[in-house]
Amino acid sequence: MILTGLLLFITLASLACDDKNSPQSVKQTPAESAPDKRPALTFPPDSGMLPKFDGDRALQYVKDIVKFGPRPLGSANHKKVEDYLLSRLKGDDVENDTFTADTPVGKFPVHNIIAKFPGTKDGVVVVASHYDTNYPLRNTAYVGANDGGSSSALLLELANQLRGKTREGYSVWLVWDDAEEAMKPESETPFLEDSLYGINHLAETWQADGTLKKIKAFLLADMIGDADLSVERDANSTSWLEDAVYEAATRLGYQSHFFERNNQVSDDHIPFMKRGVPCADLIDFLYGYNNVFWHTPQDTVDKLSPKSLEIVGAVVLETIGILDKMEPLPPK
Ligand SMILES: [Zn+2]
Protein backbone atom coordinates (compact mmCIF):
# COMPACT_ATOMS: atom_id res chain seq x y z
CA MET A 1 0.00 0.00 0.00
CA ILE A 2 0.95 3.61 -0.19
CA LEU A 3 -0.23 6.86 1.24
CA THR A 4 -1.55 9.21 -1.41
CA GLY A 5 -2.39 12.12 0.80
CA LEU A 6 -2.55 13.40 4.30
CA LEU A 7 -5.76 15.13 5.21
CA LEU A 8 -5.62 17.90 7.70
CA PHE A 9 -8.57 18.30 9.95
CA ILE A 10 -10.09 21.63 10.81
CA THR A 11 -12.25 21.00 13.80
CA LEU A 12 -15.54 22.72 14.34
CA ALA A 13 -14.22 23.89 17.68
CA SER A 14 -11.33 25.76 16.08
CA LEU A 15 -13.70 27.39 13.61
CA ALA A 16 -16.05 28.38 16.39
CA CYS A 17 -13.21 30.19 18.16
CA ASP A 18 -12.43 32.33 15.13
CA ASP A 19 -13.44 35.94 15.09
CA LYS A 20 -16.23 36.52 12.59
CA ASN A 21 -14.14 39.02 10.66
CA SER A 22 -10.96 37.01 10.67
CA PRO A 23 -9.83 35.62 7.30
CA GLN A 24 -10.66 32.11 8.52
CA SER A 25 -14.26 32.81 9.34
CA VAL A 26 -16.71 30.50 7.64
CA LYS A 27 -19.69 31.72 5.69
CA GLN A 28 -22.79 30.12 7.09
CA THR A 29 -25.21 28.76 4.51
CA PRO A 30 -28.83 28.50 5.54
CA ALA A 31 -29.71 24.85 5.98
CA GLU A 32 -32.76 25.03 3.69
CA SER A 33 -30.70 26.18 0.70
CA ALA A 34 -28.03 23.51 1.18
CA PRO A 35 -29.67 20.31 2.27
CA ASP A 36 -27.39 17.54 3.40
CA LYS A 37 -27.47 15.07 0.51
CA ARG A 38 -26.00 12.23 2.52
CA PRO A 39 -28.51 9.60 3.51
CA ALA A 40 -29.24 9.74 7.21
CA LEU A 41 -27.42 6.70 8.48
CA THR A 42 -29.28 4.76 11.08
CA PHE A 43 -27.65 1.69 12.46
CA PRO A 44 -29.62 -1.32 13.69
CA PRO A 45 -29.87 -1.67 17.45
CA ASP A 46 -26.89 -3.14 19.26
CA SER A 47 -27.58 -6.76 20.15
CA GLY A 48 -25.06 -6.49 22.99
CA MET A 49 -23.44 -9.72 21.85
CA LEU A 50 -19.65 -9.64 21.86
CA PRO A 51 -18.02 -11.21 18.82
CA LYS A 52 -15.53 -13.94 19.66
CA PHE A 53 -11.99 -13.66 18.32
CA ASP A 54 -8.89 -15.33 19.74
CA GLY A 55 -6.01 -12.81 19.51
CA ASP A 56 -3.45 -15.24 20.93
CA ARG A 57 -4.26 -17.84 18.31
CA ALA A 58 -4.08 -15.15 15.60
CA LEU A 59 -0.65 -14.09 16.84
CA GLN A 60 0.50 -17.70 16.66
CA TYR A 61 -0.55 -17.72 13.00
CA VAL A 62 1.59 -14.61 12.41
CA LYS A 63 4.54 -16.46 13.96
CA ASP A 64 3.85 -19.49 11.74
CA ILE A 65 3.78 -17.30 8.62
CA VAL A 66 6.97 -15.33 9.33
CA LYS A 67 8.86 -18.51 10.25
CA PHE A 68 9.01 -19.30 6.52
CA GLY A 69 11.12 -16.15 6.05
CA PRO A 70 10.67 -13.52 3.32
CA ARG A 71 7.85 -14.61 0.97
CA PRO A 72 8.24 -12.54 -2.20
CA LEU A 73 6.43 -13.52 -5.36
CA GLY A 74 7.89 -16.56 -7.11
CA SER A 75 9.93 -17.77 -4.11
CA ALA A 76 9.91 -21.20 -2.45
CA ASN A 77 8.88 -19.50 0.82
CA HIS A 78 5.89 -17.96 -0.94
CA LYS A 79 4.77 -21.42 -2.01
CA LYS A 80 5.18 -22.67 1.56
CA VAL A 81 2.94 -19.88 2.86
CA GLU A 82 0.33 -20.69 0.18
CA ASP A 83 0.39 -24.31 1.33
CA TYR A 84 0.23 -23.25 4.98
CA LEU A 85 -2.86 -21.08 4.39
CA LEU A 86 -4.56 -23.87 2.43
CA SER A 87 -3.72 -26.41 5.15
CA ARG A 88 -5.49 -24.23 7.72
CA LEU A 89 -8.55 -24.05 5.44
CA LYS A 90 -8.83 -27.80 4.89
CA GLY A 91 -12.49 -28.79 4.66
CA ASP A 92 -13.64 -25.24 3.92
CA ASP A 93 -15.15 -24.13 0.61
CA VAL A 94 -11.96 -22.78 -1.00
CA GLU A 95 -11.58 -21.26 -4.45
CA ASN A 96 -8.18 -20.69 -6.01
CA ASP A 97 -7.66 -17.86 -8.47
CA THR A 98 -4.32 -18.50 -10.16
CA PHE A 99 -2.76 -16.74 -13.11
CA THR A 100 0.53 -15.41 -14.43
CA ALA A 101 1.28 -11.75 -13.79
CA ASP A 102 3.36 -9.79 -16.25
CA THR A 103 5.42 -7.44 -14.07
CA PRO A 104 8.28 -5.03 -14.83
CA VAL A 105 10.70 -7.70 -13.58
CA GLY A 106 9.22 -10.67 -15.42
CA LYS A 107 6.35 -13.12 -15.34
CA PHE A 108 5.31 -14.62 -12.00
CA PRO A 109 2.67 -17.08 -10.81
CA VAL A 110 0.02 -15.38 -8.66
CA HIS A 111 -2.39 -17.22 -6.36
CA ASN A 112 -5.40 -15.64 -4.68
CA ILE A 113 -7.08 -17.85 -2.09
CA ILE A 114 -10.79 -17.39 -1.33
CA ALA A 115 -12.56 -19.20 1.53
CA LYS A 116 -16.36 -18.94 1.41
CA PHE A 117 -18.62 -19.15 4.44
CA PRO A 118 -22.29 -19.17 3.46
CA GLY A 119 -24.98 -17.00 5.03
CA THR A 120 -28.76 -17.11 4.89
CA LYS A 121 -29.02 -13.70 3.23
CA ASP A 122 -28.47 -12.91 -0.44
CA GLY A 123 -25.15 -11.12 -0.89
CA VAL A 124 -21.53 -11.32 0.17
CA VAL A 125 -19.21 -9.38 2.47
CA VAL A 126 -15.55 -9.79 1.48
CA VAL A 127 -12.74 -9.50 4.01
CA ALA A 128 -9.33 -9.29 2.35
CA SER A 129 -5.62 -9.26 3.16
CA HIS A 130 -2.52 -9.67 1.05
CA TYR A 131 0.03 -12.28 2.13
CA ASP A 132 3.11 -11.67 -0.04
CA THR A 133 6.13 -9.62 1.03
CA ASN A 134 7.78 -6.81 -0.88
CA TYR A 135 9.86 -8.11 -3.81
CA PRO A 136 12.66 -5.50 -3.80
CA LEU A 137 13.38 -6.49 -0.17
CA ARG A 138 13.64 -10.20 -1.03
CA ASN A 139 17.31 -10.50 -0.20
CA THR A 140 17.01 -8.85 3.21
CA ALA A 141 15.68 -10.29 6.48
CA TYR A 142 12.31 -8.59 5.83
CA VAL A 143 9.46 -10.92 6.84
CA GLY A 144 6.48 -8.51 6.99
CA ALA A 145 5.13 -9.61 10.37
CA ASN A 146 2.74 -6.66 10.41
CA ASP A 147 2.64 -5.96 6.67
CA GLY A 148 0.94 -8.99 5.20
CA GLY A 149 1.51 -11.29 8.17
CA SER A 150 -0.85 -9.80 10.76
CA SER A 151 -3.84 -9.43 8.45
CA SER A 152 -3.37 -12.86 6.85
CA ALA A 153 -3.36 -14.36 10.35
CA LEU A 154 -6.41 -12.28 11.23
CA LEU A 155 -8.31 -13.87 8.35
CA LEU A 156 -7.29 -17.37 9.48
CA GLU A 157 -8.76 -16.69 12.91
CA LEU A 158 -11.88 -15.18 11.30
CA ALA A 159 -12.22 -18.48 9.43
CA ASN A 160 -12.11 -20.33 12.76
CA GLN A 161 -14.96 -18.17 14.04
CA LEU A 162 -17.06 -18.56 10.89
CA ARG A 163 -16.50 -22.27 10.37
CA GLY A 164 -19.27 -24.76 11.14
CA LYS A 165 -21.89 -22.14 12.06
CA THR A 166 -25.04 -21.02 10.32
CA ARG A 167 -24.61 -17.34 9.50
CA GLU A 168 -27.86 -15.41 9.87
CA GLY A 169 -26.72 -12.77 7.43
CA TYR A 170 -24.59 -12.25 4.34
CA SER A 171 -22.12 -14.85 3.17
CA VAL A 172 -18.58 -13.97 4.19
CA TRP A 173 -15.73 -14.58 1.78
CA LEU A 174 -12.20 -14.33 3.10
CA VAL A 175 -9.68 -13.37 0.43
CA TRP A 176 -5.91 -13.80 0.80
CA ASP A 177 -4.82 -11.80 -2.21
CA ASP A 178 -1.39 -12.22 -3.71
CA ALA A 179 1.15 -9.91 -5.37
CA GLU A 180 -0.10 -6.81 -3.62
CA GLU A 181 3.40 -5.51 -3.10
CA ALA A 182 5.37 -3.62 -5.75
CA MET A 183 7.96 -5.54 -7.76
CA LYS A 184 10.24 -2.53 -8.29
CA PRO A 185 11.24 0.13 -5.76
CA GLU A 186 8.70 2.93 -5.60
CA SER A 187 11.38 5.40 -6.68
CA GLU A 188 11.46 3.62 -10.06
CA THR A 189 7.80 2.77 -10.74
CA PRO A 190 4.65 4.44 -9.40
CA PHE A 191 2.98 2.11 -6.86
CA LEU A 192 -0.38 1.77 -8.60
CA GLU A 193 1.31 0.79 -11.90
CA ASP A 194 3.32 -2.01 -10.28
CA SER A 195 1.29 -3.58 -7.48
CA LEU A 196 -2.13 -5.04 -6.60
CA TYR A 197 -1.68 -7.73 -9.28
CA GLY A 198 -3.77 -10.34 -7.48
CA ILE A 199 -6.65 -8.19 -6.35
CA ASN A 200 -6.90 -6.45 -9.75
CA HIS A 201 -7.23 -9.85 -11.39
CA LEU A 202 -9.89 -10.96 -8.92
CA ALA A 203 -11.92 -7.76 -9.35
CA GLU A 204 -11.74 -8.11 -13.15
CA THR A 205 -12.71 -11.79 -13.01
CA TRP A 206 -15.64 -11.14 -10.68
CA GLN A 207 -16.81 -8.25 -12.81
CA ALA A 208 -16.70 -10.40 -15.95
CA ASP A 209 -18.58 -13.36 -14.45
CA GLY A 210 -21.18 -11.29 -12.58
CA THR A 211 -19.94 -12.17 -9.06
CA LEU A 212 -19.18 -8.52 -8.34
CA LYS A 213 -22.91 -7.67 -8.23
CA LYS A 214 -23.33 -9.93 -5.19
CA ILE A 215 -20.67 -8.11 -3.12
CA LYS A 216 -22.27 -5.75 -0.62
CA ALA A 217 -19.07 -4.59 1.06
CA PHE A 218 -15.32 -5.09 0.89
CA LEU A 219 -13.39 -4.83 4.16
CA LEU A 220 -9.63 -4.75 3.87
CA ALA A 221 -7.18 -5.38 6.72
CA ASP A 222 -3.56 -4.28 6.42
CA MET A 223 -0.90 -3.67 9.10
CA ILE A 224 -3.34 -4.19 11.95
CA GLY A 225 -1.13 -6.04 14.43
CA ASP A 226 0.87 -3.08 15.78
CA ALA A 227 0.83 -3.11 19.59
CA ASP A 228 0.30 0.65 19.37
CA LEU A 229 -2.89 0.30 17.33
CA SER A 230 -4.37 3.34 15.63
CA VAL A 231 -6.43 2.59 12.53
CA GLU A 232 -6.75 5.41 9.99
CA ARG A 233 -9.92 6.86 8.60
CA ASP A 234 -9.28 6.46 4.89
CA ALA A 235 -10.55 9.04 2.39
CA ASN A 236 -10.20 6.47 -0.44
CA SER A 237 -12.77 4.24 1.29
CA THR A 238 -16.58 4.54 1.30
CA SER A 239 -17.68 7.08 3.86
CA TRP A 240 -20.78 5.28 5.14
CA LEU A 241 -18.88 1.98 5.50
CA GLU A 242 -16.16 3.76 7.47
CA ASP A 243 -18.97 5.09 9.67
CA ALA A 244 -20.22 1.53 10.16
CA VAL A 245 -16.72 0.41 11.19
CA TYR A 246 -16.55 3.25 13.71
CA GLU A 247 -20.00 2.35 15.02
CA ALA A 248 -18.80 -1.24 15.48
CA ALA A 249 -15.65 -0.09 17.27
CA THR A 250 -17.70 2.18 19.53
CA ARG A 251 -20.12 -0.62 20.46
CA LEU A 252 -17.14 -2.71 21.59
CA GLY A 253 -15.46 0.15 23.45
CA TYR A 254 -12.52 0.16 21.03
CA GLN A 255 -13.14 3.55 19.40
CA SER A 256 -9.94 5.06 20.84
CA HIS A 257 -8.04 2.80 18.40
CA PHE A 258 -9.93 4.11 15.38
CA PHE A 259 -9.86 7.20 13.21
CA GLU A 260 -7.63 9.48 15.25
CA ARG A 261 -5.84 10.15 11.95
CA ASN A 262 -7.28 10.84 8.51
CA ASN A 263 -5.38 9.58 5.49
CA GLN A 264 -5.85 8.71 1.87
CA VAL A 265 -4.58 5.23 1.22
CA SER A 266 -3.92 3.38 -2.04
CA ASP A 267 -4.33 -0.25 -1.10
CA ASP A 268 -5.97 -3.51 -2.20
CA HIS A 269 -9.45 -1.97 -2.01
CA ILE A 270 -8.85 0.39 -4.96
CA PRO A 271 -9.88 -2.08 -7.74
CA PHE A 272 -13.18 -2.71 -5.89
CA MET A 273 -13.75 0.98 -5.15
CA LYS A 274 -13.31 1.69 -8.88
CA ARG A 275 -16.00 -0.86 -9.64
CA GLY A 276 -18.55 0.64 -7.27
CA VAL A 277 -18.26 -1.79 -4.34
CA PRO A 278 -18.44 -0.08 -0.92
CA CYS A 279 -15.00 -0.50 0.70
CA ALA A 280 -13.30 0.19 4.02
CA ASP A 281 -9.54 -0.13 4.45
CA LEU A 282 -8.61 -0.91 8.04
CA ILE A 283 -4.95 0.09 8.15
CA ASP A 284 -2.64 1.54 10.78
CA PHE A 285 0.01 3.24 8.71
CA LEU A 286 2.02 4.58 11.60
CA TYR A 287 4.18 1.62 12.55
CA GLY A 288 6.85 2.82 14.92
CA TYR A 289 7.93 6.44 15.17
CA ASN A 290 7.44 8.00 11.72
CA ASN A 291 6.51 4.55 10.35
CA VAL A 292 10.17 3.45 10.66
CA PHE A 293 9.38 -0.29 10.88
CA TRP A 294 7.42 -0.37 7.61
CA HIS A 295 9.17 -2.26 4.81
CA THR A 296 12.26 -2.89 6.91
CA PRO A 297 13.73 -5.99 8.61
CA GLN A 298 12.39 -4.43 11.83
CA ASP A 299 8.85 -5.49 10.89
CA THR A 300 8.94 -8.42 13.31
CA VAL A 301 6.49 -10.18 15.62
CA ASP A 302 7.78 -8.50 18.80
CA LYS A 303 6.16 -5.22 17.64
CA LEU A 304 2.72 -6.86 17.51
CA SER A 305 0.15 -7.61 20.16
CA PRO A 306 -2.61 -10.23 20.39
CA LYS A 307 -4.88 -7.50 21.75
CA SER A 308 -4.55 -5.45 18.54
CA LEU A 309 -5.46 -8.51 16.49
CA GLU A 310 -8.40 -9.17 18.79
CA ILE A 311 -9.60 -5.56 18.52
CA VAL A 312 -9.56 -5.53 14.72
CA GLY A 313 -10.97 -9.06 14.45
CA ALA A 314 -13.87 -8.24 16.75
CA VAL A 315 -14.53 -4.94 14.96
CA VAL A 316 -14.61 -6.70 11.58
CA LEU A 317 -17.12 -9.25 12.90
CA GLU A 318 -19.23 -6.54 14.57
CA THR A 319 -19.20 -4.49 11.34
CA ILE A 320 -20.44 -7.50 9.37
CA GLY A 321 -23.15 -7.98 12.01
CA ILE A 322 -24.25 -4.37 11.54
CA LEU A 323 -24.28 -4.74 7.72
CA ASP A 324 -26.39 -7.92 8.06
CA LYS A 325 -29.16 -5.87 9.67
CA MET A 326 -28.93 -2.63 7.65
CA GLU A 327 -31.88 -2.64 5.30
CA PRO A 328 -31.34 -1.35 2.73
CA LEU A 329 -27.61 -0.72 2.63
CA PRO A 330 -26.83 2.91 1.73
CA PRO A 331 -25.80 3.66 -1.85
CA LYS A 332 -22.05 3.97 -2.41
ZN1 LIG B 1 3.91 -3.58 2.20
PDB file of N, CA and C in Angstrom, residues 79-131:
ATOM      1  N   LYS A  79       5.534 -20.176  -1.793  1.00  0.00           N
ATOM      2  CA  LYS A  79       4.768 -21.420  -2.012  1.00  0.00           C
ATOM      3  C   LYS A  79       4.449 -22.097  -0.681  1.00  0.00           C
ATOM      4  N   LYS A  80       5.413 -22.060   0.240  1.00  0.00           N
ATOM      5  CA  LYS A  80       5.185 -22.671   1.559  1.00  0.00           C
ATOM      6  C   LYS A  80       4.053 -21.960   2.299  1.00  0.00           C
ATOM      7  N   VAL A  81       4.011 -20.639   2.181  1.00  0.00           N
ATOM      8  CA  VAL A  81       2.937 -19.884   2.865  1.00  0.00           C
ATOM      9  C   VAL A  81       1.585 -20.177   2.210  1.00  0.00           C
ATOM     10  N   GLU A  82       1.570 -20.288   0.865  1.00  0.00           N
ATOM     11  CA  GLU A  82       0.328 -20.689   0.178  1.00  0.00           C
ATOM     12  C   GLU A  82      -0.168 -22.017   0.747  1.00  0.00           C
ATOM     13  N   ASP A  83       0.756 -22.980   0.837  1.00  0.00           N
ATOM     14  CA  ASP A  83       0.391 -24.313   1.333  1.00  0.00           C
ATOM     15  C   ASP A  83      -0.063 -24.253   2.790  1.00  0.00           C
ATOM     16  N   TYR A  84       0.609 -23.399   3.573  1.00  0.00           N
ATOM     17  CA  TYR A  84       0.235 -23.252   4.984  1.00  0.00           C
ATOM     18  C   TYR A  84      -1.206 -22.718   5.102  1.00  0.00           C
ATOM     19  N   LEU A  85      -1.514 -21.664   4.335  1.00  0.00           N
ATOM     20  CA  LEU A  85      -2.864 -21.081   4.389  1.00  0.00           C
ATOM     21  C   LEU A  85      -3.897 -22.135   3.984  1.00  0.00           C
ATOM     22  N   LEU A  86      -3.605 -22.851   2.900  1.00  0.00           N
ATOM     23  CA  LEU A  86      -4.555 -23.871   2.429  1.00  0.00           C
ATOM     24  C   LEU A  86      -4.719 -24.991   3.449  1.00  0.00           C
ATOM     25  N   SER A  87      -3.630 -25.337   4.151  1.00  0.00           N
ATOM     26  CA  SER A  87      -3.719 -26.411   5.151  1.00  0.00           C
ATOM     27  C   SER A  87      -4.628 -26.006   6.309  1.00  0.00           C
ATOM     28  N   ARG A  88      -4.641 -24.713   6.631  1.00  0.00           N
ATOM     29  CA  ARG A  88      -5.492 -24.231   7.724  1.00  0.00           C
ATOM     30  C   ARG A  88      -6.958 -24.139   7.288  1.00  0.00           C
ATOM     31  N   LEU A  89      -7.192 -24.204   5.980  1.00  0.00           N
ATOM     32  CA  LEU A  89      -8.552 -24.054   5.445  1.00  0.00           C
ATOM     33  C   LEU A  89      -9.093 -25.393   4.938  1.00  0.00           C
ATOM     34  N   LYS A  90      -8.426 -26.465   5.347  1.00  0.00           N
ATOM     35  CA  LYS A  90      -8.832 -27.796   4.886  1.00  0.00           C
ATOM     36  C   LYS A  90     -10.296 -28.056   5.292  1.00  0.00           C
ATOM     37  N   GLY A  91     -11.082 -28.516   4.366  1.00  0.00           N
ATOM     38  CA  GLY A  91     -12.494 -28.793   4.659  1.00  0.00           C
ATOM     39  C   GLY A  91     -13.405 -27.611   4.399  1.00  0.00           C
ATOM     40  N   ASP A  92     -12.824 -26.411   4.225  1.00  0.00           N
ATOM     41  CA  ASP A  92     -13.642 -25.240   3.916  1.00  0.00           C
ATOM     42  C   ASP A  92     -13.895 -25.177   2.401  1.00  0.00           C
ATOM     43  N   ASP A  93     -14.843 -24.341   2.021  1.00  0.00           N
ATOM     44  CA  ASP A  93     -15.145 -24.133   0.606  1.00  0.00           C
ATOM     45  C   ASP A  93     -14.130 -23.127   0.055  1.00  0.00           C
ATOM     46  N   VAL A  94     -13.068 -23.642  -0.557  1.00  0.00           N
ATOM     47  CA  VAL A  94     -11.956 -22.780  -0.995  1.00  0.00           C
ATOM     48  C   VAL A  94     -11.912 -22.696  -2.517  1.00  0.00           C
ATOM     49  N   GLU A  95     -11.757 -21.480  -3.011  1.00  0.00           N
ATOM     50  CA  GLU A  95     -11.585 -21.262  -4.451  1.00  0.00           C
ATOM     51  C   GLU A  95     -10.178 -20.705  -4.665  1.00  0.00           C
ATOM     52  N   ASN A  96      -9.510 -21.198  -5.684  1.00  0.00           N
ATOM     53  CA  ASN A  96      -8.177 -20.692  -6.011  1.00  0.00           C
ATOM     54  C   ASN A  96      -8.239 -19.900  -7.303  1.00  0.00           C
ATOM     55  N   ASP A  97      -7.724 -18.693  -7.267  1.00  0.00           N
ATOM     56  CA  ASP A  97      -7.657 -17.861  -8.467  1.00  0.00           C
ATOM     57  C   ASP A  97      -6.179 -17.721  -8.819  1.00  0.00           C
ATOM     58  N   THR A  98      -5.741 -18.502  -9.794  1.00  0.00           N
ATOM     59  CA  THR A  98      -4.319 -18.499 -10.156  1.00  0.00           C
ATOM     60  C   THR A  98      -4.140 -17.991 -11.582  1.00  0.00           C
ATOM     61  N   PHE A  99      -3.067 -17.270 -11.782  1.00  0.00           N
ATOM     62  CA  PHE A  99      -2.763 -16.738 -13.111  1.00  0.00           C
ATOM     63  C   PHE A  99      -1.299 -16.309 -13.145  1.00  0.00           C
ATOM     64  N   THR A 100      -0.851 -15.898 -14.306  1.00  0.00           N
ATOM     65  CA  THR A 100       0.527 -15.406 -14.431  1.00  0.00           C
ATOM     66  C   THR A 100       0.497 -13.891 -14.587  1.00  0.00           C
ATOM     67  N   ALA A 101       1.222 -13.210 -13.725  1.00  0.00           N
ATOM     68  CA  ALA A 101       1.276 -11.746 -13.792  1.00  0.00           C
ATOM     69  C   ALA A 101       2.497 -11.320 -14.596  1.00  0.00           C
ATOM     70  N   ASP A 102       2.264 -10.353 -15.467  1.00  0.00           N
ATOM     71  CA  ASP A 102       3.361  -9.786 -16.253  1.00  0.00           C
ATOM     72  C   ASP A 102       3.820  -8.519 -15.523  1.00  0.00           C
ATOM     73  N   THR A 103       4.960  -8.573 -14.890  1.00  0.00           N
ATOM     74  CA  THR A 103       5.419  -7.440 -14.071  1.00  0.00           C
ATOM     75  C   THR A 103       6.667  -6.817 -14.720  1.00  0.00           C
ATOM     76  N   PRO A 104       7.079  -5.655 -14.258  1.00  0.00           N
ATOM     77  CA  PRO A 104       8.283  -5.027 -14.834  1.00  0.00           C
ATOM     78  C   PRO A 104       9.549  -5.866 -14.651  1.00  0.00           C
ATOM     79  N   VAL A 105       9.504  -6.863 -13.756  1.00  0.00           N
ATOM     80  CA  VAL A 105      10.702  -7.699 -13.583  1.00  0.00           C
ATOM     81  C   VAL A 105      10.462  -9.144 -14.032  1.00  0.00           C
ATOM     82  N   GLY A 106       9.451  -9.339 -14.862  1.00  0.00           N
ATOM     83  CA  GLY A 106       9.224 -10.670 -15.418  1.00  0.00           C
ATOM     84  C   GLY A 106       7.849 -11.227 -15.097  1.00  0.00           C
ATOM     85  N   LYS A 107       7.638 -12.457 -15.546  1.00  0.00           N
ATOM     86  CA  LYS A 107       6.346 -13.123 -15.339  1.00  0.00           C
ATOM     87  C   LYS A 107       6.409 -13.972 -14.060  1.00  0.00           C
ATOM     88  N   PHE A 108       5.337 -13.892 -13.280  1.00  0.00           N
ATOM     89  CA  PHE A 108       5.309 -14.616 -12.003  1.00  0.00           C
ATOM     90  C   PHE A 108       3.947 -15.288 -11.799  1.00  0.00           C
ATOM     91  N   PRO A 109       3.951 -16.471 -11.172  1.00  0.00           N
ATOM     92  CA  PRO A 109       2.666 -17.081 -10.813  1.00  0.00           C
ATOM     93  C   PRO A 109       2.039 -16.331  -9.636  1.00  0.00           C
ATOM     94  N   VAL A 110       0.747 -16.094  -9.720  1.00  0.00           N
ATOM     95  CA  VAL A 110       0.017 -15.381  -8.659  1.00  0.00           C
ATOM     96  C   VAL A 110      -1.149 -16.255  -8.215  1.00  0.00           C
ATOM     97  N   HIS A 111      -1.413 -16.281  -6.914  1.00  0.00           N
ATOM     98  CA  HIS A 111      -2.386 -17.222  -6.355  1.00  0.00           C
ATOM     99  C   HIS A 111      -3.246 -16.530  -5.290  1.00  0.00           C
ATOM    100  N   ASN A 112      -4.438 -16.138  -5.677  1.00  0.00           N
ATOM    101  CA  ASN A 112      -5.400 -15.639  -4.684  1.00  0.00           C
ATOM    102  C   ASN A 112      -6.144 -16.821  -4.087  1.00  0.00           C
ATOM    103  N   ILE A 113      -6.370 -16.769  -2.783  1.00  0.00           N
ATOM    104  CA  ILE A 113      -7.081 -17.848  -2.093  1.00  0.00           C
ATOM    105  C   ILE A 113      -8.368 -17.269  -1.507  1.00  0.00           C
ATOM    106  N   ILE A 114      -9.498 -17.894  -1.813  1.00  0.00           N
ATOM    107  CA  ILE A 114     -10.789 -17.392  -1.330  1.00  0.00           C
ATOM    108  C   ILE A 114     -11.471 -18.501  -0.542  1.00  0.00           C
ATOM    109  N   ALA A 115     -11.811 -18.233   0.712  1.00  0.00           N
ATOM    110  CA  ALA A 115     -12.561 -19.198   1.528  1.00  0.00           C
ATOM    111  C   ALA A 115     -13.960 -18.638   1.749  1.00  0.00           C
ATOM    112  N   LYS A 116     -14.971 -19.435   1.405  1.00  0.00           N
ATOM    113  CA  LYS A 116     -16.359 -18.944   1.406  1.00  0.00           C
ATOM    114  C   LYS A 116     -17.158 -19.564   2.556  1.00  0.00           C
ATOM    115  N   PHE A 117     -17.786 -18.706   3.331  1.00  0.00           N
ATOM    116  CA  PHE A 117     -18.625 -19.149   4.442  1.00  0.00           C
ATOM    117  C   PHE A 117     -20.043 -18.653   4.181  1.00  0.00           C
ATOM    118  N   PRO A 118     -20.974 -19.576   3.931  1.00  0.00           N
ATOM    119  CA  PRO A 118     -22.295 -19.167   3.463  1.00  0.00           C
ATOM    120  C   PRO A 118     -23.140 -18.522   4.563  1.00  0.00           C
ATOM    121  N   GLY A 119     -23.996 -17.602   4.130  1.00  0.00           N
ATOM    122  CA  GLY A 119     -24.976 -16.999   5.030  1.00  0.00           C
ATOM    123  C   GLY A 119     -26.369 -17.241   4.492  1.00  0.00           C
ATOM    124  N   THR A 120     -27.374 -16.873   5.290  1.00  0.00           N
ATOM    125  CA  THR A 120     -28.759 -17.113   4.894  1.00  0.00           C
ATOM    126  C   THR A 120     -29.283 -15.995   3.994  1.00  0.00           C
ATOM    127  N   LYS A 121     -28.543 -14.882   3.942  1.00  0.00           N
ATOM    128  CA  LYS A 121     -29.017 -13.703   3.227  1.00  0.00           C
ATOM    129  C   LYS A 121     -28.310 -13.587   1.880  1.00  0.00           C
ATOM    130  N   ASP A 122     -29.037 -13.064   0.902  1.00  0.00           N
ATOM    131  CA  ASP A 122     -28.471 -12.915  -0.439  1.00  0.00           C
ATOM    132  C   ASP A 122     -27.413 -11.806  -0.439  1.00  0.00           C
ATOM    133  N   GLY A 123     -26.215 -12.127  -0.837  1.00  0.00           N
ATOM    134  CA  GLY A 123     -25.152 -11.118  -0.887  1.00  0.00           C
ATOM    135  C   GLY A 123     -23.925 -11.584  -0.118  1.00  0.00           C
ATOM    136  N   VAL A 124     -22.819 -10.893  -0.375  1.00  0.00           N
ATOM    137  CA  VAL A 124     -21.529 -11.323   0.174  1.00  0.00           C
ATOM    138  C   VAL A 124     -20.795 -10.127   0.778  1.00  0.00           C
ATOM    139  N   VAL A 125     -20.173 -10.346   1.939  1.00  0.00           N
ATOM    140  CA  VAL A 125     -19.211  -9.379   2.474  1.00  0.00           C
ATOM    141  C   VAL A 125     -17.833 -10.012   2.329  1.00  0.00           C
ATOM    142  N   VAL A 126     -16.916  -9.297   1.664  1.00  0.00           N
ATOM    143  CA  VAL A 126     -15.552  -9.792   1.480  1.00  0.00           C
ATOM    144  C   VAL A 126     -14.659  -9.178   2.553  1.00  0.00           C
ATOM    145  N   VAL A 127     -13.795 -10.005   3.135  1.00  0.00           N
ATOM    146  CA  VAL A 127     -12.737  -9.495   4.014  1.00  0.00           C
ATOM    147  C   VAL A 127     -11.417  -9.936   3.389  1.00  0.00           C
ATOM    148  N   ALA A 128     -10.535  -8.974   3.124  1.00  0.00           N
ATOM    149  CA  ALA A 128      -9.330  -9.288   2.351  1.00  0.00           C
ATOM    150  C   ALA A 128      -8.047  -8.892   3.068  1.00  0.00           C
ATOM    151  N   SER A 129      -6.974  -9.589   2.699  1.00  0.00           N
ATOM    152  CA  SER A 129      -5.623  -9.263   3.163  1.00  0.00           C
ATOM    153  C   SER A 129      -4.639  -9.811   2.144  1.00  0.00           C
ATOM    154  N   HIS A 130      -3.572  -9.076   1.896  1.00  0.00           N
ATOM    155  CA  HIS A 130      -2.516  -9.667   1.052  1.00  0.00           C
ATOM    156  C   HIS A 130      -1.580 -10.476   1.940  1.00  0.00           C
ATOM    157  N   TYR A 131      -0.866 -11.447   1.314  1.00  0.00           N
ATOM    158  CA  TYR A 131       0.025 -12.282   2.126  1.00  0.00           C
ATOM    159  C   TYR A 131       1.468 -12.298   1.643  1.00  0.00           C
TER     160      TYR A 131
END
